[in-house]
Short mmCIF file of C-alpha atoms and ligand atoms in Angstrom, two decimals:
data_model
loop_
_atom_site.label_atom_id
_atom_site.label_comp_id
_atom_site.label_asym_id
_atom_site.label_seq_id
_atom_site.Cartn_x
_atom_site.Cartn_y
_atom_site.Cartn_z
CA MET A 91 -0.06 0.01 0.03
CA ARG A 92 1.28 3.41 -0.97
CA TYR A 93 0.99 5.72 2.03
CA SER A 94 0.45 8.69 -0.38
CA HIS A 95 -2.99 6.85 -1.20
CA ASN A 96 -3.66 5.72 2.46
CA PHE A 97 -6.78 7.29 4.01
CA PRO A 98 -6.40 9.05 6.24
CA LYS A 99 -2.90 10.33 7.04
CA THR A 100 -1.53 10.73 10.72
CA LEU A 101 -2.72 13.96 12.62
CA LYS A 102 -0.27 16.50 13.91
CA GLN A 103 -1.60 16.16 17.36
CA ALA A 104 -3.74 13.74 19.45
CA PRO A 105 -7.37 14.89 20.18
CA LYS A 106 -7.48 17.25 23.09
CA ALA A 107 -10.30 15.52 24.81
CA ALA A 108 -8.55 12.20 24.67
CA GLU A 109 -8.04 10.61 28.21
CA SER A 110 -6.51 7.28 27.39
CA VAL A 111 -3.58 6.05 25.35
CA ASN A 112 -5.40 3.91 22.96
CA HIS A 113 -7.74 7.03 22.13
CA LYS A 114 -4.81 9.34 21.69
CA LEU A 115 -2.58 7.13 19.51
CA LEU A 116 -5.23 5.22 17.48
CA VAL A 117 -6.77 8.64 16.55
CA GLN A 118 -3.47 10.36 15.89
CA ALA A 119 -2.09 7.51 13.83
CA GLY A 120 -5.03 7.21 11.62
CA PHE A 121 -6.50 3.75 12.85
CA ILE A 122 -9.94 4.91 14.28
CA ASP A 123 -12.21 7.96 14.17
CA GLN A 124 -14.96 9.15 16.61
CA LEU A 125 -18.32 9.81 15.39
CA MET A 126 -19.68 10.63 18.83
CA SER A 127 -19.30 9.43 22.40
CA GLY A 128 -18.79 5.52 22.50
CA SER A 129 -19.17 5.30 18.68
CA TRP A 130 -16.14 4.65 16.17
CA THR A 131 -15.14 4.17 12.67
CA LEU A 132 -12.54 1.65 11.92
CA LEU A 133 -10.34 3.28 9.39
CA PRO A 134 -8.53 1.15 6.75
CA LEU A 135 -5.38 0.69 9.17
CA GLY A 136 -7.54 -0.08 12.14
CA PHE A 137 -9.70 -2.44 10.14
CA ARG A 138 -6.67 -4.36 8.96
CA VAL A 139 -5.55 -4.99 12.69
CA VAL A 140 -9.01 -6.05 13.58
CA THR A 141 -9.19 -8.38 10.69
CA LYS A 142 -6.01 -10.12 11.72
CA ILE A 143 -7.42 -10.38 15.42
CA ASN A 144 -10.50 -11.99 13.85
CA ASP A 145 -8.60 -14.45 11.74
CA ILE A 146 -6.66 -15.82 14.65
CA ILE A 147 -10.02 -16.10 16.65
CA ARG A 148 -11.73 -17.80 13.76
CA GLU A 149 -8.83 -20.17 13.17
CA GLU A 150 -8.68 -21.49 16.77
CA LEU A 151 -12.47 -21.66 17.22
CA ASP A 152 -12.93 -23.70 13.99
CA LYS A 153 -10.43 -26.35 15.37
CA THR A 154 -13.01 -26.86 18.23
CA GLY A 155 -15.63 -27.73 15.69
CA ALA A 156 -17.44 -24.38 15.89
CA GLN A 157 -19.15 -23.09 12.82
CA GLU A 158 -19.41 -19.48 11.74
CA MET A 159 -22.70 -17.74 10.67
CA LEU A 160 -24.21 -14.38 10.97
CA MET A 161 -27.45 -13.26 12.84
CA PRO A 162 -29.43 -10.11 12.76
CA LEU A 163 -28.84 -7.13 15.24
CA LEU A 164 -32.57 -5.74 15.30
CA HIS A 165 -34.61 -8.16 17.33
CA PRO A 166 -38.36 -8.19 18.04
CA LYS A 167 -39.35 -7.46 21.69
CA GLU A 168 -41.32 -10.56 21.91
CA ILE A 169 -38.45 -12.87 21.84
CA TRP A 170 -36.73 -11.02 24.72
CA LYS A 171 -39.96 -10.95 26.58
CA GLU A 172 -39.81 -14.90 26.69
CA THR A 173 -36.45 -14.82 28.85
CA GLY A 174 -37.66 -11.82 30.73
CA ARG A 175 -34.55 -9.93 29.63
CA TRP A 176 -36.51 -7.22 27.75
CA ASP A 177 -37.21 -5.81 31.34
CA LYS A 178 -34.14 -7.20 33.22
CA ALA A 179 -31.83 -5.58 30.61
CA ARG A 180 -33.53 -2.44 29.92
CA ASP A 181 -30.60 -0.31 31.32
CA ILE A 182 -28.27 -1.60 28.88
CA MET A 183 -30.30 -2.53 25.76
CA TYR A 184 -31.20 0.06 23.18
CA GLN A 185 -34.89 -0.34 22.66
CA LEU A 186 -36.99 1.33 19.99
CA LYS A 187 -40.50 1.77 18.64
CA LYS A 188 -41.60 2.03 14.87
CA ASP A 189 -45.24 1.78 13.68
CA ASP A 190 -46.48 0.46 17.18
CA LYS A 191 -43.87 -2.31 17.19
CA GLU A 192 -41.12 -2.51 19.74
CA TYR A 193 -37.52 -3.64 18.85
CA GLY A 194 -34.12 -4.06 20.64
CA LEU A 195 -30.77 -3.54 19.30
CA SER A 196 -28.72 -6.68 20.13
CA PHE A 197 -26.17 -6.68 23.01
CA THR A 198 -26.03 -10.43 23.02
CA HIS A 199 -27.62 -13.44 20.94
CA GLU A 200 -28.72 -16.02 23.44
CA GLU A 201 -32.39 -15.72 22.70
CA ILE A 202 -31.68 -15.76 18.87
CA VAL A 203 -29.60 -18.92 19.32
CA MET A 204 -32.32 -20.55 21.30
CA TYR A 205 -34.98 -19.63 18.81
CA LEU A 206 -32.94 -21.15 16.15
CA ILE A 207 -32.39 -24.40 18.09
CA THR A 208 -35.77 -25.03 18.89
CA LYS A 209 -36.98 -24.09 15.30
CA LEU A 210 -34.34 -25.98 13.18
CA TYR A 211 -32.87 -29.01 15.01
CA VAL A 212 -34.06 -32.37 14.03
CA SER A 213 -32.92 -34.78 16.48
CA PRO A 214 -30.67 -35.05 19.65
CA LYS A 215 -27.90 -36.59 17.62
CA GLU A 216 -27.13 -33.26 16.10
CA PHE A 217 -25.79 -32.07 19.43
CA PRO A 218 -23.62 -30.38 20.47
CA ILE A 219 -24.29 -27.45 18.46
CA LYS A 220 -21.62 -24.95 18.27
CA ILE A 221 -22.11 -21.78 16.33
CA TYR A 222 -20.57 -18.28 16.26
CA HIS A 223 -20.75 -14.95 14.61
CA PHE A 224 -18.60 -11.70 14.44
CA SER A 225 -20.98 -8.77 14.60
CA THR A 226 -21.79 -5.30 16.14
CA LYS A 227 -23.25 -5.06 19.56
CA PHE A 228 -25.09 -2.11 21.08
CA ARG A 229 -24.80 -1.57 24.69
CA TYR A 230 -25.81 1.67 26.61
CA GLU A 231 -22.91 2.92 28.61
CA PRO A 232 -23.46 6.00 30.81
CA ARG A 233 -19.80 6.85 30.80
CA ALA A 234 -18.46 5.89 27.29
CA LYS A 235 -14.77 7.06 27.88
CA SER A 236 -11.52 4.98 27.70
CA GLY A 237 -11.33 5.44 23.89
CA ILE A 238 -12.25 2.21 21.98
CA LEU A 239 -12.16 0.09 25.24
CA ARG A 240 -15.63 1.07 26.30
CA ALA A 241 -17.93 1.93 23.42
CA ARG A 242 -21.70 1.92 23.01
CA GLU A 243 -21.35 0.21 19.75
CA PHE A 244 -18.53 -2.38 19.28
CA LEU A 245 -17.48 -5.44 17.57
CA MET A 246 -17.93 -8.79 19.06
CA LYS A 247 -17.31 -12.49 18.48
CA ASP A 248 -19.86 -14.42 20.14
CA LEU A 249 -19.91 -18.08 20.29
CA TYR A 250 -22.98 -20.25 21.56
CA SER A 251 -22.89 -23.99 22.26
CA ALA A 252 -25.91 -26.13 23.28
CA HIS A 253 -25.58 -29.57 24.70
CA LEU A 254 -27.86 -32.47 26.03
CA THR A 255 -26.11 -32.74 29.42
CA LYS A 256 -24.31 -30.57 31.87
CA ASP A 257 -21.25 -32.69 31.55
CA ASP A 258 -20.98 -32.14 27.88
CA MET A 259 -21.53 -28.38 28.37
CA TYR A 260 -18.52 -28.14 30.70
CA LYS A 261 -16.46 -30.40 28.73
CA TYR A 262 -16.75 -27.91 25.85
CA TYR A 263 -16.65 -24.95 28.10
CA TRP A 264 -13.07 -25.86 29.33
CA GLU A 265 -12.19 -26.68 25.69
CA VAL A 266 -12.92 -23.06 24.70
CA ALA A 267 -11.18 -21.66 27.57
CA GLU A 268 -8.04 -23.58 26.38
CA SER A 269 -8.71 -22.19 22.86
CA TYR A 270 -9.03 -18.66 24.30
CA PHE A 271 -5.54 -18.90 25.93
CA LYS A 272 -4.24 -19.97 22.59
CA ILE A 273 -6.03 -16.98 20.81
CA PHE A 274 -4.71 -14.37 23.29
CA LYS A 275 -1.26 -15.79 23.32
CA ARG A 276 -0.96 -15.44 19.52
CA ILE A 277 -2.46 -12.02 19.74
CA GLY A 278 0.30 -11.03 22.26
CA PHE A 279 -1.35 -11.07 25.65
CA ASP A 280 -0.69 -12.64 28.92
CA VAL A 281 -4.18 -13.23 30.18
CA LYS A 282 -5.57 -14.46 33.35
CA ILE A 283 -8.71 -16.43 33.63
CA VAL A 284 -10.84 -14.86 36.40
CA GLU A 285 -13.95 -16.24 38.24
CA ALA A 286 -16.81 -13.56 38.12
CA GLY A 287 -20.57 -13.07 38.40
CA GLY A 288 -22.76 -13.55 35.40
CA GLY A 289 -24.72 -10.02 35.41
CA VAL A 290 -28.02 -10.35 33.16
CA PHE A 291 -26.60 -13.42 31.72
CA THR A 292 -26.80 -16.00 34.35
CA GLU A 293 -26.63 -16.61 37.97
CA ASN A 294 -23.79 -19.35 37.73
CA ILE A 295 -19.88 -18.43 38.22
CA THR A 296 -18.55 -17.26 34.94
CA HIS A 297 -14.97 -16.61 33.76
CA GLU A 298 -13.36 -13.52 32.39
CA PHE A 299 -10.14 -13.20 30.46
CA GLN A 300 -8.27 -10.39 31.92
CA VAL A 301 -5.07 -8.58 30.83
CA LEU A 302 -3.32 -6.66 33.56
CA SER A 303 -3.12 -2.80 32.89
CA ASP A 304 -3.30 0.50 34.73
CA GLN A 305 -6.00 1.62 32.26
CA GLY A 306 -8.27 -1.28 33.00
CA GLU A 307 -11.70 -0.54 34.58
CA ASP A 308 -11.87 -3.91 36.36
CA THR A 309 -10.14 -4.75 39.51
CA ILE A 310 -9.07 -8.37 40.19
CA PHE A 311 -7.47 -10.35 42.85
CA TYR A 312 -5.12 -13.21 41.91
CA CYS A 313 -2.94 -15.52 43.67
CA ASP A 314 0.99 -15.00 43.18
CA ASN A 315 1.50 -18.80 43.34
CA CYS A 316 -1.26 -20.51 41.66
CA ASP A 317 -4.09 -19.73 39.02
CA PHE A 318 -6.62 -18.70 41.42
CA ALA A 319 -8.18 -15.34 40.48
CA GLN A 320 -11.49 -13.54 40.96
CA ASN A 321 -13.11 -10.34 40.12
CA LYS A 322 -13.50 -7.58 42.85
CA GLU A 323 -17.32 -8.00 42.75
CA ILE A 324 -17.03 -11.71 44.07
CA PHE A 325 -13.84 -11.74 45.89
CA LYS A 326 -14.56 -11.84 49.52
CA GLY A 327 -11.08 -11.41 50.81
CA LYS A 328 -8.46 -8.59 50.90
CA LYS A 329 -5.00 -8.12 49.30
CA GLY A 330 -2.00 -9.71 51.00
CA GLU A 331 -4.20 -12.60 52.34
CA ILE A 332 -3.36 -16.27 51.88
CA CYS A 333 -4.76 -17.77 48.73
CA PRO A 334 -7.98 -19.85 49.63
CA LYS A 335 -7.27 -22.36 47.10
CA CYS A 336 -3.41 -23.26 47.43
CA ARG A 337 -2.97 -21.90 50.83
CA LYS A 338 0.61 -20.85 49.96
CA GLY A 339 0.59 -17.73 47.69
CA LYS A 340 -0.56 -14.29 48.52
CA MET A 341 -3.59 -12.41 47.00
CA VAL A 342 -2.51 -9.50 44.74
CA GLU A 343 -4.98 -6.67 43.68
CA ALA A 344 -4.57 -5.17 40.19
CA LYS A 345 -6.11 -3.35 37.48
CA ALA A 346 -7.12 -5.14 34.48
CA ILE A 347 -8.99 -4.91 31.00
CA GLU A 348 -11.28 -7.78 30.18
CA VAL A 349 -10.84 -8.96 26.78
CA GLY A 350 -13.04 -12.18 26.77
CA ASN A 351 -15.64 -13.90 28.81
CA ILE A 352 -17.31 -17.39 28.92
CA PHE A 353 -20.74 -18.14 30.50
CA PRO A 354 -21.99 -21.60 31.48
CA LEU A 355 -25.48 -20.43 31.18
CA GLY A 356 -27.29 -23.75 32.01
CA THR A 357 -30.86 -24.73 31.23
CA MET A 358 -32.72 -21.27 32.02
CA TYR A 359 -32.86 -20.32 28.33
CA ALA A 360 -34.05 -23.68 27.20
CA GLU A 361 -36.74 -23.84 29.97
CA LYS A 362 -37.93 -20.33 29.18
CA MET A 363 -38.05 -20.75 25.36
CA GLY A 364 -39.20 -24.31 24.92
CA GLY A 365 -35.62 -25.84 24.03
CA TYR A 366 -36.34 -29.37 25.06
CA TYR A 367 -35.47 -32.91 23.52
CA ASN A 368 -36.58 -36.44 24.46
CA ASP A 369 -33.66 -38.59 26.00
CA GLN A 370 -33.40 -42.27 25.47
CA SER A 371 -35.81 -43.34 28.10
CA GLY A 372 -38.37 -40.90 26.53
CA GLN A 373 -38.03 -38.18 29.24
CA ARG A 374 -38.39 -34.68 28.30
CA LYS A 375 -35.34 -32.46 29.09
CA PRO A 376 -33.91 -28.80 28.59
CA VAL A 377 -30.84 -28.14 26.58
CA TRP A 378 -27.75 -26.82 28.34
CA LEU A 379 -26.44 -23.49 26.94
CA ALA A 380 -23.16 -21.80 27.19
CA SER A 381 -21.96 -18.59 25.62
CA TYR A 382 -18.37 -17.09 24.87
CA GLY A 383 -17.44 -13.68 23.88
CA ILE A 384 -14.23 -11.79 22.73
CA GLY A 385 -14.45 -8.20 21.69
CA PRO A 386 -11.99 -7.53 18.91
CA THR A 387 -12.36 -3.71 19.03
CA ARG A 388 -11.64 -3.78 22.61
CA VAL A 389 -8.59 -5.97 21.91
CA LEU A 390 -7.45 -3.46 19.50
CA GLY A 391 -7.46 -0.75 22.22
CA THR A 392 -5.84 -3.00 24.76
CA LEU A 393 -3.09 -3.94 22.43
CA VAL A 394 -2.27 -0.15 22.41
CA GLU A 395 -2.46 0.35 26.06
CA LEU A 396 -0.03 -2.46 26.48
CA PHE A 397 2.35 -1.82 23.50
CA HIS A 398 3.50 1.84 22.96
CA ASP A 399 6.22 4.31 23.96
CA GLN A 400 6.67 7.93 23.73
CA LYS A 401 6.83 7.75 19.96
CA GLY A 402 3.77 5.75 19.18
CA ILE A 403 2.30 2.34 18.85
CA ILE A 404 4.43 -0.90 18.80
CA TRP A 405 2.31 -3.56 17.06
CA PRO A 406 2.95 -7.15 17.88
CA LYS A 407 3.82 -8.92 14.51
CA ALA A 408 0.68 -11.23 14.42
CA VAL A 409 -1.73 -8.24 14.31
CA ALA A 410 0.25 -5.50 12.78
CA PRO A 411 -1.51 -3.80 9.98
CA TYR A 412 1.73 -4.30 7.76
CA LEU A 413 4.86 -6.04 8.48
CA VAL A 414 7.30 -3.62 7.02
CA HIS A 415 7.10 0.22 6.56
CA LEU A 416 9.16 1.09 3.52
CA ILE A 417 10.60 4.59 3.40
CA SER A 418 12.11 6.28 0.30
CA LEU A 419 14.49 9.18 0.92
CA GLY A 420 14.95 10.71 -2.51
CA THR A 421 15.83 7.46 -4.23
CA ASP A 422 12.35 6.68 -5.63
CA GLU A 423 13.44 4.40 -8.41
CA GLN A 424 15.43 1.91 -6.06
CA ALA A 425 12.55 2.25 -3.51
CA GLU A 426 9.99 1.36 -6.31
CA LYS A 427 11.99 -1.63 -7.02
CA VAL A 428 12.10 -2.99 -3.54
CA TYR A 429 8.52 -2.24 -3.03
CA ARG A 430 7.78 -4.50 -5.93
CA GLU A 431 10.04 -7.25 -4.76
CA LEU A 432 8.76 -7.24 -1.28
CA GLN A 433 5.18 -7.42 -2.57
CA GLU A 434 6.26 -10.21 -5.04
CA SER A 435 7.64 -12.14 -1.97
CA GLY A 436 4.38 -11.96 -0.26
CA MET A 437 5.29 -9.30 2.27
CA GLU A 438 2.50 -6.87 3.47
CA VAL A 439 4.20 -3.41 2.94
CA LEU A 440 3.27 0.05 3.85
CA TYR A 441 5.31 2.24 1.39
CA ASP A 442 5.74 5.96 2.19
CA ASP A 443 6.22 7.46 -1.12
CA ARG A 444 5.25 11.01 -0.14
CA ASP A 445 7.34 13.91 -0.95
CA VAL A 446 7.68 15.00 2.68
CA SER A 447 10.73 15.45 4.82
CA ALA A 448 12.77 12.53 6.39
CA GLY A 449 11.88 13.59 9.87
CA GLU A 450 8.29 13.44 9.13
CA LYS A 451 8.35 10.01 7.57
CA PHE A 452 10.43 8.67 10.47
CA ALA A 453 8.11 10.20 13.10
CA ASP A 454 4.95 8.84 11.17
CA ALA A 455 6.59 5.24 10.98
CA ASP A 456 7.19 5.41 14.62
CA LEU A 457 3.58 6.71 15.38
CA ILE A 458 2.01 3.90 13.10
CA GLY A 459 4.14 1.15 14.85
CA ILE A 460 4.70 -1.32 12.16
CA PRO A 461 7.17 -3.91 13.39
CA TYR A 462 10.07 -3.37 10.66
CA ARG A 463 11.25 -0.11 9.25
CA LEU A 464 13.16 -0.26 5.76
CA VAL A 465 14.75 2.92 4.36
CA VAL A 466 16.19 3.19 0.89
CA SER A 467 18.43 6.30 0.56
CA GLN A 468 21.67 7.54 -1.24
CA ARG A 469 23.63 6.81 1.87
CA SER A 470 22.65 2.94 1.81
CA GLY A 471 24.52 2.43 -1.27
CA GLY A 472 22.12 -0.01 -3.07
CA LYS A 473 21.39 -1.86 0.39
CA ILE A 474 18.46 -1.22 2.48
CA GLU A 475 18.56 -0.01 6.06
CA PHE A 476 16.60 -2.37 8.25
CA LYS A 477 15.59 -1.25 11.83
CA GLU A 478 12.95 -2.99 14.27
CA ARG A 479 10.38 -0.56 15.75
CA THR A 480 11.70 -0.94 19.08
CA ALA A 481 15.41 -1.00 18.30
CA SER A 482 17.74 1.97 18.58
CA ASN A 483 20.25 0.58 15.88
CA SER A 484 19.82 -0.33 12.28
CA GLU A 485 21.64 -2.36 9.91
CA LEU A 486 22.33 -2.55 6.15
CA LEU A 487 21.18 -5.47 4.36
CA THR A 488 20.70 -6.69 0.69
CA LEU A 489 17.11 -7.57 -0.22
CA GLN A 490 17.95 -11.27 0.10
CA GLU A 491 19.36 -10.87 3.39
CA LEU A 492 16.62 -8.93 4.30
CA LEU A 493 13.94 -11.31 3.22
CA LYS A 494 15.75 -14.25 4.99
CA LYS A 495 15.81 -12.18 8.29
CA ILE A 496 12.16 -11.25 8.31
CA LYS A 497 10.81 -14.73 7.20
ZN1 ZN B 202 -3.08 -19.93 45.15
#
């Protein structure tokens, strides 16, 4: 991609009202734009990062046998009335009226999934059912601050699984938990799995995937010795206390950002919506449901909170919008050749071919945060100056040496 054609360019300054690092850097570097409080456009660079996050999620979930689909966002009131959540979730759900009919804008899809299962499944042999989609979610937030971390409209991957038995539900529940660890590791996060309450979803204990960060709006308590961790809302103890699980470690209090969650919902949705099957003895039994979310746009913001310095963003390679940032300094012919050859080798290249100063190009490269910076100039004598985003020194390489090094 030629940066001269990239929409839009970097801004000279971060927006004045921005309070969080992700808001400042993502806007200034041209990844996102704010339409109104809690509502964001993913600009081409931001969309590339989110697409990579989604591809990682998709790859790992497909390995668990889950199938991707797409469900509507505008829901009839009646279906939410069945579970009682039309009233229970009134504070967070956007509800609207048109021609005397009432609708809700989706903040989740349990009701729709249960509707599909009761309508479309043929026999108990089809279970377990594992279906997911990536779609927009709407959620009323009185304080939509923290940049793209807390929005009123955001992207969500939500997976739903339906099972004949509780054991089968929990078996898959923990399989998805393992899958989530793989997803977040590939993205670049060190996550903690934290016990939490289920809010308007369930009365069961649920689990959140939390990334430690001072910008986090969640407070968690975790053991410094074992894997025990709980959200502040359900942890009864204090920091510094002995861990109730291993009895060796001490409990640590920390701020964290929730990037994913999993809910063992149980049979409530089936009981309320008629999701029953007949078992081998002919007994009528409700279906067990679980749901699993990851917020790709929140992941985007979290990446920036974690990976940045004074100069800008530092993208992990797996989710970077491009792998290399090629800069031409007055040697367009040679740079064009390098650009062509990098593309032919399958490399994702952002090529700054603008007629602006070297200083401006270097500052923009640091702000945008692509992992490898390449400079072609008179000084480099036919070679290419190679520098990692976080390195202070560069080295001169031939194109062949460069390809070998990056691959
Ligand atoms: Zn412990």
